[in-house]
Amino acid sequence: MERYTQDLSLLVKQIQLLEEQQQQQNYYNNLFSQNPNPYNKSFEEIIEYLLGTTESTFLIHHFEDFPQALSYDQRKEFQKLRRYYLRHQNALRCFNKPFSEECHALTSLWIKGMRGDSIIDLIPHLDSLRDYFHLHYQKLLGQPTVSYKDVLAFSFGPQITEFYYTLIKESKDSFLRLYNDYLESFPQTYIPVHYLHLSKEETLLVLEELITLASSVLPKQDFYINFGPNPFPSHFHNEQTTYLNLGVFTDFMTALHQCLKQLGKVFLQEYTHSFAIMQKSDFEQLHLHHSILEFCTLLPILSQTISKAIIKTIYPDKITDEKFVNQIQEELLYHYFRTNKLNNSIESPQPLQEILKCYIEMEIEEDWFNGAFPSIELSHEWNVRSNECLHKVPSTHMDGLLRHIHWTKGELGNAFGKLLGLFSIFCSGLPKEPYDHPFSEFLEHFSSDQLRRWHPTYQLIEHLRMNPESTKCCWVFFKQKLNEFK
C-alpha cells in the first residue's frame, strides 16, 4: 500500500509541474493566433498520456475503492487527479475523441467567430459540450443528475455558493434600477458645465486632493501627475515616486476619469504582488482584477467625495453649503453618465453595464446548462435579454454567445466568479493598510469550501435587498468606497 501511495504522489507531482508550466502561458495572448492555443493542447495531450497508462488507471481505481488508505492531503491530491482522469474518459464518450482534440477544435471555431465568421459549425459542438458537462459533474459528484447550482458549489464551495447565489439573484433588481435611474432617466434638458469648468491648474489641485484621500491604501510613495505630451494615459514608478501620465489635457471630467483609472491600476499592481494572489490561477485572478478595475472609476463618482474635494480646493467658502454640494454632485453625475450614454454600443466598458452583462451571462449559462433552450438559441437569448436589461443588443454575435469562451476550457461559472468577486470586495469594508485588503484574505479560500475567517458585512446585504420604494438603490456604491470616500 505504501508503494501505491508513493506512485500516486509521483504522478501528482508530475502533473503539478505541468500545471505550473501551463499557467505561465497566457491563453489570451494566443486568442487570435493562426494556431490557436497550442500550449493548452500540448498540456492536455501530456495529461492524457500520463493518465492513460495501465499503472495510472490501476492507481485511480485502487484508491477509489480504498480512500481510507490516503491521508487528508493525499485525498485532495487524488481528487484533483481523478478530475483529470474523468475528464479524459468522459470526453471520449461525449466527443468520440480526446479532450485535447475537442478543446482545440472548439477554440478554433471560437476564434473564427471572434473574427466575424459564421458560428453555425459551433452549434453541434456546444450540444456535445453540454452533454459532457452533465456527465462530467455527475461522475464527480456521484449523482444521477446535476443542476447548475451543484456545479457552482463544486467549483467555489457549497457555503460560498449558497451565500452568493442567493445574494446575486436578489440584488439584480437593485442594479437594474440604478442603471435605469442614471442612464435611462436623464434630465430632458442639458445641464451645462458651470462649476466643473476647471482650468488645468485647478484640475491638478483637485486630483492631488483625491490622491491624498487615496493614500491609505496606495503605496507609500510620492505621486506626480503629468499631462501630455504622450496622448496615451499610463503610469510607471520607481522606488520612491509614481508618475501618472493622464494624456493631453482637454477638460476636467476626462482628466478625472483617467486619474481614477490609473490609480486603480496602481492599486491593483501593488496587491498583485501579494503571495495569496500569486498562488491563484489566471482564471481566478481575472475575476478579481475585473471586479476592481471596472469600478474604481465609478465609486468615487457616485459618492460625494469628489464633489467635496472640488469644493475644498476650488470653492472653500461654500464648504458648508449643502445645496451647493448637491449642485456639484448633480453636475458631476450628469456629465459622467452622459459620456457613457452617448455611447450606444453594448461593448462599451461602462461599469454598471458590465455588471448587468455578467448577470445576463450567468443567467444564460444556467438556463443553457439546465436545458431551458437549445444551443442554437444562444445568440437569440443574448439579444432578447440584453434588450430587456440594457435596452441595447450586441452588434454581432461576438459579445453574446462568444462571451462564454471559458467553455472551451471545460469551465463553468465565469460570470458567477466575477460577480462573486465584486460583492466580496465591496461588502468587506475598507483596508486598514496596504496589503491588508479583504480581497487578499478572500482569495485564500476562493477555491475552498468554507468562508473561514472572512465574512461580508451583513448590514450591506440587507441594503442590497432593497424594497421597491427605495429611491437610491446603489447603497453598495455610496457606502463602500475605495479609499475613505465618504
Short mmCIF file of C-alpha atoms in Angstrom, two decimals, residues 4 7-8 51 54-66 78 81-82 85:
data_model
loop_
_atom_site.label_atom_id
_atom_site.label_comp_id
_atom_site.label_asym_id
_atom_site.label_seq_id
_atom_site.Cartn_x
_atom_site.Cartn_y
_atom_site.Cartn_z
CA TYR A 4 0.95 2.73 -4.24
CA ASP A 7 3.43 6.17 -7.00
CA LEU A 8 0.37 8.37 -6.57
CA LEU A 51 -3.36 9.13 -17.09
CA THR A 54 -2.14 0.96 -17.21
CA GLU A 55 -0.36 1.93 -13.99
CA SER A 56 -2.26 5.22 -13.64
CA THR A 57 -5.60 3.58 -14.34
CA PHE A 58 -4.88 0.93 -11.71
CA LEU A 59 -3.89 3.57 -9.12
CA ILE A 60 -7.05 5.59 -9.66
CA HIS A 61 -9.37 2.58 -9.44
CA HIS A 62 -7.47 1.24 -6.44
CA PHE A 63 -7.82 4.43 -4.39
CA GLU A 64 -11.44 4.83 -5.45
CA ASP A 65 -12.01 1.51 -3.68
CA PHE A 66 -9.70 2.23 -0.71
CA PHE A 78 -6.18 12.23 -5.53
CA LEU A 81 -6.05 13.59 -10.29
CA ARG A 82 -9.41 11.88 -10.56
CA TYR A 85 -8.94 11.18 -15.39
#
